mmCIF file of C-alpha atoms and ligand atoms in Angstrom:
data_model
loop_
_atom_site.group_PDB
_atom_site.id
_atom_site.type_symbol
_atom_site.label_atom_id
_atom_site.label_comp_id
_atom_site.label_asym_id
_atom_site.label_seq_id
_atom_site.Cartn_x
_atom_site.Cartn_y
_atom_site.Cartn_z
ATOM 1 C CA MET L 19 105.945 9.562 -71.537
ATOM 2 C CA SER L 20 103.106 10.645 -69.329
ATOM 3 C CA LYS L 21 101.555 13.973 -70.033
ATOM 4 C CA GLN L 22 101.833 16.457 -67.268
ATOM 5 C CA GLU L 23 98.263 17.572 -67.081
ATOM 6 C CA GLN L 24 97.852 18.428 -63.497
ATOM 7 C CA PRO L 25 94.906 20.575 -62.530
ATOM 8 C CA ALA L 26 95.928 24.186 -62.218
ATOM 9 C CA GLN L 27 95.864 24.324 -58.432
ATOM 10 C CA GLU L 28 97.337 27.164 -56.545
ATOM 11 C CA LYS L 29 100.634 25.914 -55.216
ATOM 12 C CA LYS L 30 101.153 26.492 -51.537
ATOM 13 C CA PRO L 31 104.614 27.348 -50.279
ATOM 14 C CA THR L 32 106.488 24.357 -48.918
ATOM 15 C CA LYS L 33 109.406 23.776 -46.620
ATOM 16 C CA THR L 34 111.492 20.705 -45.909
ATOM 17 C CA TYR L 35 112.722 19.695 -42.475
ATOM 18 C CA GLN L 36 115.388 17.093 -41.938
ATOM 19 C CA PHE L 37 115.361 14.963 -38.801
ATOM 20 C CA ARG L 38 117.686 12.216 -37.681
ATOM 21 C CA LEU L 39 116.198 8.737 -37.344
ATOM 22 C CA TYR L 40 117.330 5.991 -35.011
ATOM 23 C CA PRO L 41 115.914 2.730 -36.360
ATOM 24 C CA THR L 42 116.426 -0.441 -34.344
ATOM 25 C CA HIS L 43 118.696 -3.083 -35.832
ATOM 26 C CA LYS L 44 115.661 -4.991 -37.063
ATOM 27 C CA GLN L 45 114.113 -1.907 -38.640
ATOM 28 C CA GLU L 46 117.390 -1.041 -40.285
ATOM 29 C CA LEU L 47 117.618 -4.468 -41.908
ATOM 30 C CA LEU L 48 114.076 -4.058 -43.164
ATOM 31 C CA LEU L 49 114.760 -0.596 -44.586
ATOM 32 C CA GLU L 50 117.947 -1.865 -46.263
ATOM 33 C CA ASN L 51 115.924 -4.656 -47.798
ATOM 34 C CA TRP L 52 113.297 -2.228 -49.077
ATOM 35 C CA LEU L 53 115.998 -0.074 -50.642
ATOM 36 C CA LEU L 54 117.340 -3.126 -52.440
ATOM 37 C CA LEU L 55 113.883 -4.097 -53.699
ATOM 38 C CA CYS L 56 113.093 -0.544 -54.786
ATOM 39 C CA CYS L 57 116.383 -0.353 -56.650
ATOM 40 C CA GLU L 58 115.523 -3.606 -58.435
ATOM 41 C CA THR L 59 112.052 -2.292 -59.272
ATOM 42 C CA TYR L 60 113.580 0.943 -60.567
ATOM 43 C CA ASN L 61 115.902 -0.920 -62.902
ATOM 44 C CA ALA L 62 113.128 -3.269 -64.047
ATOM 45 C CA ALA L 63 110.769 -0.364 -64.797
ATOM 46 C CA LEU L 64 113.559 1.437 -66.630
ATOM 47 C CA ASP L 65 114.386 -1.674 -68.623
ATOM 48 C CA GLU L 66 110.766 -2.142 -69.618
ATOM 49 C CA ARG L 67 110.496 1.433 -70.844
ATOM 50 C CA LYS L 68 113.738 1.223 -72.759
ATOM 51 C CA SER L 69 112.695 -1.989 -74.520
ATOM 52 C CA ALA L 70 109.247 -0.642 -75.339
ATOM 53 C CA TYR L 71 110.760 2.510 -76.761
ATOM 54 C CA ARG L 72 113.589 0.860 -78.694
ATOM 55 C CA MET L 73 111.707 -2.119 -80.060
ATOM 56 C CA ALA L 74 108.233 -0.768 -80.687
ATOM 57 C CA GLY L 75 108.669 2.986 -80.408
ATOM 58 C CA VAL L 76 106.084 2.926 -77.646
ATOM 59 C CA SER L 77 106.277 5.174 -74.618
ATOM 60 C CA LEU L 78 104.921 3.571 -71.465
ATOM 61 C CA SER L 79 103.318 5.937 -68.990
ATOM 62 C CA TYR L 80 103.515 6.163 -65.227
ATOM 63 C CA GLU L 81 99.945 4.885 -65.049
ATOM 64 C CA ASP L 82 100.728 1.940 -67.349
ATOM 65 C CA GLN L 83 103.596 0.844 -65.169
ATOM 66 C CA CYS L 84 101.799 1.426 -61.870
ATOM 67 C CA ALA L 85 99.018 -0.824 -63.069
ATOM 68 C CA GLU L 86 101.565 -3.624 -63.394
ATOM 69 C CA LEU L 87 102.747 -3.409 -59.803
ATOM 70 C CA PRO L 88 100.107 -5.685 -58.228
ATOM 71 C CA GLY L 89 100.980 -8.333 -60.826
ATOM 72 C CA CYS L 90 104.673 -7.960 -59.982
ATOM 73 C CA LYS L 91 103.899 -8.647 -56.341
ATOM 74 C CA GLN L 92 102.262 -11.949 -57.291
ATOM 75 C CA VAL L 93 105.299 -13.070 -59.263
ATOM 76 C CA ARG L 94 107.708 -11.733 -56.670
ATOM 77 C CA PRO L 95 106.160 -12.281 -53.232
ATOM 78 C CA ASP L 96 109.190 -10.658 -51.592
ATOM 79 C CA LEU L 97 107.959 -7.307 -52.940
ATOM 80 C CA ALA L 98 104.727 -7.627 -50.980
ATOM 81 C CA PRO L 99 106.029 -6.188 -47.696
ATOM 82 C CA VAL L 100 107.089 -2.925 -49.382
ATOM 83 C CA PRO L 101 104.280 -0.339 -49.025
ATOM 84 C CA ALA L 102 102.412 0.113 -52.313
ATOM 85 C CA GLN L 103 102.930 3.885 -52.342
ATOM 86 C CA VAL L 104 106.660 3.532 -51.924
ATOM 87 C CA LEU L 105 106.792 1.279 -54.987
ATOM 88 C CA GLN L 106 104.597 3.667 -56.968
ATOM 89 C CA ASP L 107 107.057 6.408 -56.216
ATOM 90 C CA VAL L 108 109.854 4.241 -57.653
ATOM 91 C CA VAL L 109 107.904 4.120 -60.929
ATOM 92 C CA LYS L 110 107.412 7.880 -60.623
ATOM 93 C CA ARG L 111 111.181 8.365 -60.398
ATOM 94 C CA VAL L 112 111.635 6.426 -63.645
ATOM 95 C CA ASP L 113 108.893 8.573 -65.159
ATOM 96 C CA LEU L 114 110.686 11.758 -64.113
ATOM 97 C CA ALA L 115 114.001 10.484 -65.481
ATOM 98 C CA PHE L 116 112.311 9.892 -68.847
ATOM 99 C CA ALA L 117 110.503 13.228 -68.771
ATOM 100 C CA ALA L 118 113.878 14.933 -68.237
ATOM 101 C CA PHE L 119 115.381 12.853 -71.053
ATOM 102 C CA PHE L 120 112.642 13.793 -73.545
ATOM 103 C CA GLY L 121 112.787 17.380 -72.373
ATOM 104 C CA ARG L 122 116.454 17.530 -73.326
ATOM 105 C CA VAL L 123 115.730 15.838 -76.671
ATOM 106 C CA GLU L 124 113.129 18.516 -77.386
ATOM 107 C CA GLU L 125 115.690 21.187 -76.606
ATOM 108 C CA GLY L 126 117.729 19.739 -79.450
ATOM 109 C CA LYS L 127 120.346 18.149 -77.214
ATOM 110 C CA THR L 128 121.500 14.529 -77.401
ATOM 111 C CA PRO L 129 121.263 13.325 -73.817
ATOM 112 C CA GLY L 130 122.218 9.837 -72.705
ATOM 113 C CA PHE L 131 119.381 7.447 -71.984
ATOM 114 C CA PRO L 132 118.332 7.274 -68.315
ATOM 115 C CA ARG L 133 120.715 4.878 -66.628
ATOM 116 C CA PHE L 134 120.328 1.898 -64.358
ATOM 117 C CA LYS L 135 121.112 2.539 -60.709
ATOM 118 C CA SER L 136 123.552 0.496 -58.688
ATOM 119 C CA ARG L 137 122.354 -0.504 -55.231
ATOM 120 C CA PHE L 138 125.063 1.717 -53.780
ATOM 121 C CA ARG L 139 123.454 4.716 -55.420
ATOM 122 C CA TYR L 140 119.923 4.019 -54.351
ATOM 123 C CA HIS L 141 119.361 5.319 -50.855
ATOM 124 C CA SER L 142 115.945 6.808 -50.339
ATOM 125 C CA LEU L 143 112.336 5.753 -49.939
ATOM 126 C CA THR L 144 109.455 8.153 -50.474
ATOM 127 C CA PHE L 145 106.315 7.942 -48.336
ATOM 128 C CA LYS L 146 103.484 10.026 -49.694
ATOM 129 C CA GLN L 147 100.183 10.850 -48.044
ATOM 130 C CA PHE L 148 100.566 11.961 -44.486
ATOM 131 C CA GLY L 149 98.239 10.042 -42.189
ATOM 132 C CA ASN L 150 98.222 7.087 -44.518
ATOM 133 C CA SER L 151 101.714 5.878 -45.363
ATOM 134 C CA PHE L 152 103.404 7.895 -42.650
ATOM 135 C CA LYS L 153 102.547 9.719 -39.422
ATOM 136 C CA LEU L 154 104.480 11.874 -37.013
ATOM 137 C CA HIS L 155 104.254 11.576 -33.248
ATOM 138 C CA VAL L 156 105.630 14.305 -31.068
ATOM 139 C CA GLU L 157 106.079 13.185 -27.494
ATOM 140 C CA GLY L 158 105.678 15.278 -24.417
ATOM 141 C CA LYS L 159 109.376 15.365 -23.740
ATOM 142 C CA LYS L 160 111.429 17.910 -25.587
ATOM 143 C CA LYS L 161 112.767 16.938 -29.008
ATOM 144 C CA ARG L 162 111.656 13.314 -28.765
ATOM 145 C CA GLY L 163 109.446 12.006 -31.513
ATOM 146 C CA LYS L 164 108.492 8.976 -33.554
ATOM 147 C CA LEU L 165 108.017 8.529 -37.252
ATOM 148 C CA GLU L 166 105.378 5.949 -38.054
ATOM 149 C CA LEU L 167 105.900 4.235 -41.391
ATOM 150 C CA ALA L 168 103.434 1.916 -43.121
ATOM 151 C CA LYS L 169 104.359 -1.744 -42.680
ATOM 152 C CA LEU L 170 107.309 -0.863 -40.469
ATOM 153 C CA GLY L 171 105.934 0.833 -37.379
ATOM 154 C CA LEU L 172 107.399 3.467 -35.076
ATOM 155 C CA VAL L 173 110.951 4.692 -35.649
ATOM 156 C CA LYS L 174 112.725 6.858 -33.106
ATOM 157 C CA MET L 175 113.260 10.403 -34.363
ATOM 158 C CA VAL L 176 114.858 13.525 -32.916
ATOM 159 C CA LEU L 177 112.875 16.701 -33.597
ATOM 160 C CA HIS L 178 115.625 19.232 -33.076
ATOM 161 C CA ARG L 179 113.304 22.018 -34.150
ATOM 162 C CA LYS L 180 109.612 22.788 -34.081
ATOM 163 C CA LEU L 181 107.716 21.644 -37.121
ATOM 164 C CA ILE L 182 105.295 24.202 -38.550
ATOM 165 C CA GLY L 183 102.876 23.410 -41.380
ATOM 166 C CA THR L 184 100.995 20.394 -42.723
ATOM 167 C CA PRO L 185 103.216 17.399 -43.585
ATOM 168 C CA LYS L 186 102.884 16.167 -47.161
ATOM 169 C CA THR L 187 105.671 13.706 -47.915
ATOM 170 C CA ALA L 188 108.430 11.958 -46.020
ATOM 171 C CA ILE L 189 111.619 10.738 -47.652
ATOM 172 C CA VAL L 190 113.574 8.250 -45.568
ATOM 173 C CA LYS L 191 117.198 8.086 -46.576
ATOM 174 C CA ARG L 192 120.463 6.469 -45.668
ATOM 175 C CA ALA L 193 123.515 8.720 -45.669
ATOM 176 C CA PRO L 194 126.851 7.370 -46.938
ATOM 177 C CA THR L 195 127.961 7.258 -43.302
ATOM 178 C CA GLY L 196 125.172 4.802 -42.540
ATOM 179 C CA LYS L 197 123.097 7.291 -40.560
ATOM 180 C CA TRP L 198 119.380 7.518 -41.283
ATOM 181 C CA PHE L 199 117.397 10.689 -41.838
ATOM 182 C CA VAL L 200 113.909 11.703 -42.826
ATOM 183 C CA ASN L 201 113.085 14.741 -44.953
ATOM 184 C CA VAL L 202 109.577 15.894 -44.109
ATOM 185 C CA THR L 203 108.089 18.343 -46.607
ATOM 186 C CA VAL L 204 105.298 20.506 -45.231
ATOM 187 C CA GLU L 205 102.848 22.891 -46.838
ATOM 188 C CA LEU L 206 102.582 26.267 -45.200
ATOM 189 C CA SER L 207 99.269 28.027 -44.815
ATOM 190 C CA VAL L 208 98.833 31.786 -44.651
ATOM 191 C CA LYS L 209 98.671 31.482 -40.865
ATOM 192 C CA ASP L 210 101.897 29.444 -40.732
ATOM 193 C CA LEU L 211 103.614 32.063 -42.843
ATOM 194 C CA GLN L 212 102.428 34.882 -40.645
ATOM 195 C CA GLU L 213 103.962 33.142 -37.671
ATOM 196 C CA LYS L 214 107.329 33.369 -39.396
ATOM 197 C CA ARG L 215 107.036 37.018 -40.378
ATOM 198 C CA LEU L 216 109.365 39.418 -38.667
ATOM 199 C CA LEU L 217 108.790 43.020 -37.672
ATOM 200 C CA PRO L 218 109.381 45.336 -40.625
ATOM 201 C CA SER L 219 112.838 46.842 -41.020
ATOM 202 C CA ASP L 220 113.902 49.871 -43.075
ATOM 203 C CA GLU L 221 117.553 48.933 -43.076
ATOM 204 C CA ALA L 222 119.033 47.990 -46.440
ATOM 205 C CA VAL L 223 122.263 46.143 -47.153
ATOM 206 C CA GLY L 224 124.429 45.123 -50.107
ATOM 207 C CA ILE L 225 126.346 41.858 -49.698
ATOM 208 C CA ASP L 226 129.554 41.085 -51.565
ATOM 209 C CA VAL L 227 130.876 37.522 -51.266
ATOM 210 C CA GLY L 228 134.578 36.966 -51.543
ATOM 211 C CA LEU L 229 137.370 34.503 -51.037
ATOM 212 C CA LYS L 230 139.353 36.320 -48.374
ATOM 213 C CA THR L 231 136.298 37.038 -46.269
ATOM 214 C CA PHE L 232 133.083 35.108 -46.592
ATOM 215 C CA ALA L 233 131.072 38.269 -47.228
ATOM 216 C CA TYR L 234 131.413 42.009 -46.913
ATOM 217 C CA LEU L 235 128.436 44.205 -46.048
ATOM 218 C CA SER L 236 127.784 47.721 -47.268
ATOM 219 C CA THR L 237 127.502 48.666 -43.582
ATOM 220 C CA GLU L 238 131.262 48.097 -43.487
ATOM 221 C CA GLU L 239 130.940 44.894 -41.532
ATOM 222 C CA GLU L 240 132.629 41.663 -42.431
ATOM 223 C CA ILE L 241 131.519 38.070 -42.159
ATOM 224 C CA ALA L 242 134.784 36.195 -41.820
ATOM 225 C CA ASN L 243 135.398 32.763 -43.250
ATOM 226 C CA PRO L 244 135.210 30.333 -40.353
ATOM 227 C CA ARG L 245 138.548 28.741 -39.636
ATOM 228 C CA PHE L 246 137.090 25.244 -39.910
ATOM 229 C CA PHE L 247 136.670 25.712 -43.676
ATOM 230 C CA ARG L 248 140.430 25.513 -44.014
ATOM 231 C CA GLU L 249 140.921 22.833 -41.353
ATOM 232 C CA ASP L 250 138.329 20.589 -42.905
ATOM 233 C CA GLU L 251 139.887 20.966 -46.328
ATOM 234 C CA VAL L 252 143.161 19.633 -45.004
ATOM 235 C CA LYS L 253 141.433 16.710 -43.287
ATOM 236 C CA LEU L 254 139.458 15.856 -46.405
ATOM 237 C CA ALA L 255 142.534 15.919 -48.625
ATOM 238 C CA ARG L 256 144.330 13.613 -46.187
ATOM 239 C CA ALA L 257 141.397 11.177 -46.033
ATOM 240 C CA GLN L 258 141.101 11.110 -49.812
ATOM 241 C CA ARG L 259 144.796 10.387 -50.214
ATOM 242 C CA LYS L 260 144.485 7.477 -47.824
ATOM 243 C CA LEU L 261 141.521 6.120 -49.753
ATOM 244 C CA SER L 262 143.253 6.314 -53.096
ATOM 245 C CA ARG L 263 146.267 4.457 -51.709
ATOM 246 C CA ALA L 264 144.305 1.638 -50.084
ATOM 247 C CA PRO L 265 144.248 -1.561 -52.164
ATOM 248 C CA LYS L 266 140.936 -2.282 -53.842
ATOM 249 C CA GLY L 267 138.637 -4.651 -51.991
ATOM 250 C CA SER L 268 140.640 -4.402 -48.758
ATOM 251 C CA LYS L 269 139.239 -3.731 -45.307
ATOM 252 C CA GLU L 270 141.502 -0.729 -45.153
ATOM 253 C CA ARG L 271 139.726 0.732 -48.187
ATOM 254 C CA ASP L 272 136.326 0.206 -46.605
ATOM 255 C CA ARG L 273 137.498 2.034 -43.522
ATOM 256 C CA ALA L 274 139.046 4.846 -45.572
ATOM 257 C CA ARG L 275 135.826 5.255 -47.538
ATOM 258 C CA LYS L 276 133.888 5.672 -44.291
ATOM 259 C CA VAL L 277 136.339 8.317 -43.096
ATOM 260 C CA VAL L 278 135.933 10.267 -46.347
ATOM 261 C CA ALA L 279 132.144 10.043 -46.069
ATOM 262 C CA ARG L 280 132.207 11.179 -42.435
ATOM 263 C CA THR L 281 134.499 14.103 -43.284
ATOM 264 C CA HIS L 282 132.212 15.192 -46.112
ATOM 265 C CA GLU L 283 129.242 14.950 -43.787
ATOM 266 C CA ARG L 284 130.931 17.016 -41.104
ATOM 267 C CA ILE L 285 131.952 19.684 -43.608
ATOM 268 C CA ALA L 286 128.390 19.855 -44.900
ATOM 269 C CA ASN L 287 126.956 20.113 -41.376
ATOM 270 C CA ARG L 288 129.339 22.790 -40.201
ATOM 271 C CA ARG L 289 128.809 24.781 -43.364
ATOM 272 C CA LYS L 290 125.064 24.468 -42.993
ATOM 273 C CA ASN L 291 125.118 25.629 -39.379
ATOM 274 C CA PHE L 292 127.385 28.550 -40.164
ATOM 275 C CA ILE L 293 125.234 29.704 -43.084
ATOM 276 C CA GLU L 294 121.981 29.212 -41.204
ATOM 277 C CA GLN L 295 123.278 31.376 -38.394
ATOM 278 C CA GLU L 296 124.546 34.177 -40.654
ATOM 279 C CA VAL L 297 121.399 34.171 -42.788
ATOM 280 C CA ASN L 298 119.183 34.360 -39.705
ATOM 281 C CA GLN L 299 121.077 37.372 -38.433
ATOM 282 C CA LEU L 300 120.962 39.171 -41.771
ATOM 283 C CA VAL L 301 117.268 38.524 -42.303
ATOM 284 C CA ALA L 302 116.394 39.533 -38.758
ATOM 285 C CA ARG L 303 118.137 42.864 -39.156
ATOM 286 C CA PHE L 304 117.659 44.015 -42.754
ATOM 287 C CA GLY L 305 114.419 44.581 -44.645
ATOM 288 C CA PHE L 306 116.125 44.888 -48.007
ATOM 289 C CA LEU L 307 119.048 42.735 -49.121
ATOM 290 C CA ALA L 308 120.927 43.040 -52.421
ATOM 291 C CA VAL L 309 123.266 40.250 -53.555
ATOM 292 C CA GLU L 310 125.102 39.352 -56.736
ATOM 293 C CA ALA L 311 123.449 36.956 -59.159
ATOM 294 C CA LEU L 312 126.479 34.671 -59.302
ATOM 295 C CA VAL L 313 126.312 31.694 -61.611
ATOM 296 C CA VAL L 314 127.889 29.462 -59.054
ATOM 297 C CA ARG L 315 127.480 26.342 -61.166
ATOM 298 C CA ASN L 316 130.170 27.581 -63.538
ATOM 299 C CA LEU L 317 132.594 28.244 -60.758
ATOM 300 C CA VAL L 318 132.273 24.899 -59.022
ATOM 301 C CA LYS L 319 134.320 23.114 -61.679
ATOM 302 C CA ASN L 320 137.420 24.829 -60.382
ATOM 303 C CA PRO L 321 139.917 22.101 -59.514
ATOM 304 C CA LYS L 322 141.078 23.895 -56.401
ATOM 305 C CA LEU L 323 139.423 22.517 -53.335
ATOM 306 C CA ALA L 324 139.402 25.777 -51.416
ATOM 307 C CA LYS L 325 137.574 27.403 -54.247
ATOM 308 C CA SER L 326 135.053 24.615 -54.659
ATOM 309 C CA ILE L 327 134.204 24.607 -50.972
ATOM 310 C CA ALA L 328 133.721 28.374 -51.059
ATOM 311 C CA ASP L 329 131.495 28.044 -54.116
ATOM 312 C CA ALA L 330 129.358 25.424 -52.475
ATOM 313 C CA SER L 331 128.998 27.707 -49.467
ATOM 314 C CA TRP L 332 127.991 30.692 -51.551
ATOM 315 C CA SER L 333 125.370 28.842 -53.499
ATOM 316 C CA MET L 334 123.903 27.509 -50.253
ATOM 317 C CA PHE L 335 124.127 30.970 -48.708
ATOM 318 C CA PHE L 336 122.150 32.571 -51.550
ATOM 319 C CA THR L 337 119.561 29.806 -51.618
ATOM 320 C CA ARG L 338 119.008 29.989 -47.864
ATOM 321 C CA LEU L 339 118.968 33.769 -47.881
ATOM 322 C CA VAL L 340 116.249 33.902 -50.537
ATOM 323 C CA ALA L 341 114.177 31.207 -48.816
ATOM 324 C CA LYS L 342 114.515 32.718 -45.362
ATOM 325 C CA ALA L 343 113.810 36.241 -46.591
ATOM 326 C CA GLU L 344 110.674 35.071 -48.333
ATOM 327 C CA GLU L 345 109.429 33.425 -45.148
ATOM 328 C CA ALA L 346 110.159 36.511 -43.138
ATOM 329 C CA GLY L 347 108.652 38.929 -45.642
ATOM 330 C CA ARG L 348 111.990 40.518 -46.574
ATOM 331 C CA GLN L 349 113.014 41.676 -50.015
ATOM 332 C CA VAL L 350 116.048 40.138 -51.732
ATOM 333 C CA VAL L 351 117.267 41.510 -55.056
ATOM 334 C CA LYS L 352 119.873 39.827 -57.234
ATOM 335 C CA VAL L 353 121.942 42.223 -59.293
ATOM 336 C CA ASN L 354 124.155 41.730 -62.309
ATOM 337 C CA PRO L 355 127.658 40.997 -60.955
ATOM 338 C CA ALA L 356 129.435 42.676 -63.876
ATOM 339 C CA TYR L 357 131.660 45.610 -62.839
ATOM 340 C CA THR L 358 130.627 45.598 -59.162
ATOM 341 C CA SER L 359 134.294 45.665 -58.143
ATOM 342 C CA GLN L 360 135.546 47.852 -61.005
ATOM 343 C CA THR L 361 133.102 50.733 -60.563
ATOM 344 C CA CYS L 362 133.665 53.593 -58.130
ATOM 345 C CA SER L 363 130.749 53.589 -55.719
ATOM 346 C CA ALA L 364 130.869 57.366 -55.399
ATOM 347 C CA CYS L 365 131.179 58.694 -58.956
ATOM 348 C CA GLY L 366 130.672 55.667 -61.236
ATOM 349 C CA HIS L 367 134.187 55.764 -62.739
ATOM 350 C CA ARG L 368 135.415 52.378 -63.993
ATOM 351 C CA GLN L 369 138.913 50.918 -63.858
ATOM 352 C CA SER L 370 140.431 47.462 -63.923
ATOM 353 C CA MET L 371 140.795 45.896 -60.478
ATOM 354 C CA PRO L 372 142.987 42.762 -60.349
ATOM 355 C CA LEU L 373 142.197 40.477 -57.387
ATOM 356 C CA SER L 374 145.447 41.416 -55.659
ATOM 357 C CA VAL L 375 144.414 45.078 -55.371
ATOM 358 C CA ARG L 376 142.632 45.322 -52.039
ATOM 359 C CA VAL L 377 141.903 49.053 -52.025
ATOM 360 C CA TYR L 378 139.890 50.984 -54.571
ATOM 361 C CA GLU L 379 141.483 54.333 -55.356
ATOM 362 C CA CYS L 380 139.422 56.476 -57.695
ATOM 363 C CA PRO L 381 141.479 58.791 -59.921
ATOM 364 C CA GLN L 382 138.346 60.774 -60.799
ATOM 365 C CA CYS L 383 136.799 61.685 -57.441
ATOM 366 C CA GLY L 384 139.577 60.647 -55.085
ATOM 367 C CA LEU L 385 137.611 58.008 -53.181
ATOM 368 C CA VAL L 386 139.805 55.564 -51.270
ATOM 369 C CA ILE L 387 137.886 52.570 -50.027
ATOM 370 C CA HIS L 388 138.273 48.861 -49.200
ATOM 371 C CA ARG L 389 137.736 46.857 -52.368
ATOM 372 C CA ASP L 390 134.930 44.686 -51.004
ATOM 373 C CA HIS L 391 133.235 47.575 -49.266
ATOM 374 C CA ASN L 392 133.151 49.404 -52.595
ATOM 375 C CA GLY L 393 131.680 46.264 -54.220
ATOM 376 C CA SER L 394 128.988 45.899 -51.581
ATOM 377 C CA LEU L 395 127.978 49.559 -51.970
ATOM 378 C CA ASN L 396 127.614 49.068 -55.729
ATOM 379 C CA ILE L 397 125.529 45.964 -55.165
ATOM 380 C CA LEU L 398 123.253 47.844 -52.781
ATOM 381 C CA ALA L 399 122.921 50.798 -55.177
ATOM 382 C CA ASP L 400 122.119 48.507 -58.122
ATOM 383 C CA GLY L 401 119.611 46.587 -56.012
ATOM 384 C CA LEU L 402 117.818 49.727 -54.872
ATOM 385 C CA HIS L 403 117.911 51.084 -58.400
ATOM 386 C CA ALA L 404 116.404 47.861 -59.772
ATOM 387 C CA CYS L 405 113.461 48.348 -57.412
ATOM 388 C CA GLY L 406 113.128 52.002 -58.283
ATOM 389 C CA ARG L 407 113.794 52.958 -54.694
ATOM 390 C CA ALA L 408 116.794 55.187 -55.047
ATOM 391 C CA GLY L 409 119.730 55.926 -57.242
ATOM 392 C CA ARG L 410 123.322 55.651 -56.208
ATOM 393 C CA VAL L 411 124.136 55.642 -52.539
ATOM 394 C CA ILE L 412 126.878 58.131 -51.858
ATOM 395 C CA PRO L 413 129.236 56.897 -49.176
ATOM 396 C CA LYS L 414 131.011 59.066 -46.661
ATOM 397 C CA ALA L 415 132.978 61.999 -47.982
ATOM 398 C CA PRO L 416 135.873 60.575 -49.998
ATOM 399 C CA SER L 417 139.154 60.802 -48.169
ATOM 400 C CA LEU L 418 142.138 61.967 -50.133
HETATM 401 ZN ZN1 ZN V 514 135.094 58.022 -58.033
#
């Protein structure tokens, strides 16, 4: 296992852009071939480490295995066309898999050994060093661009948004639908960050996510669940049924698998667009945002599809909100989700609130309020309290 002794450099903030690629047929064949070769190299490097560890108790390092690559190219001339840095990254991936494995062993767990990858599960190539293994060309015309890859040349790319920052790595990947994308990770300088800053805002908001509505704001506004969430669920269920019924190895099954992949992709895209749009609006308007610290990972295992789609949306929503707020210089506070729906936002009284009860009626102070509105007010109050900015926010005079 390689030691992680990187020099203590100050880490600059990064951001990843995803752009669609349109390789020519020839380029696509070449990329497919590289993926196959990288997958083979991955499995070979993994095998070598496993044998060394099992038979001699020796841990090979990233450097050890990288040093072998030129020799591999002599034995296997078909590896030669793959850029050296791309192959080194394959070895790096094996290294990371082992580092994670040993990390779990040290935690006292008994993890499975890193596994071999099937060629169907190997779909990305990493190009490090901007200017060397990859370059970006933005053409005069709007949105048109080219990605230049070492030993492959110029690939058509659509820059649907302006790229800010200094590119560091590019990961070229094939989606299950057969489409190609590139993830460009950039480093942001202080100047880049300033460009993204928004005008300061004094407005604060508490956000309560729910199943009936996507989110409820303490300003008494609602972000509704888009109807396509439900429509897409139905389509996905239908496509999956078709796939499970198709005989193995048949053309029908191939087709059904593509439909499932396309449906998943469309769901992911629509969800992403919806969340991006809502997050942008929230961050543009509010200077302080309080949300629940939901452990979404635990919820995702719910067998109900509706629930799992909602969970995936929430986790993406929180991640994007935090990232976007940071860029824009906004403050996001995560509060403990316990009792946010059970507590009266006016007097602090607590009572049980089954999911079916949509209105909070406080027997102590007489407050009558929408369940989620009450929750969002508690979240805001807890968030402000956590930052020492204020205590409880008292809502409008309770109505009897
Ligand atoms: Zn009360």
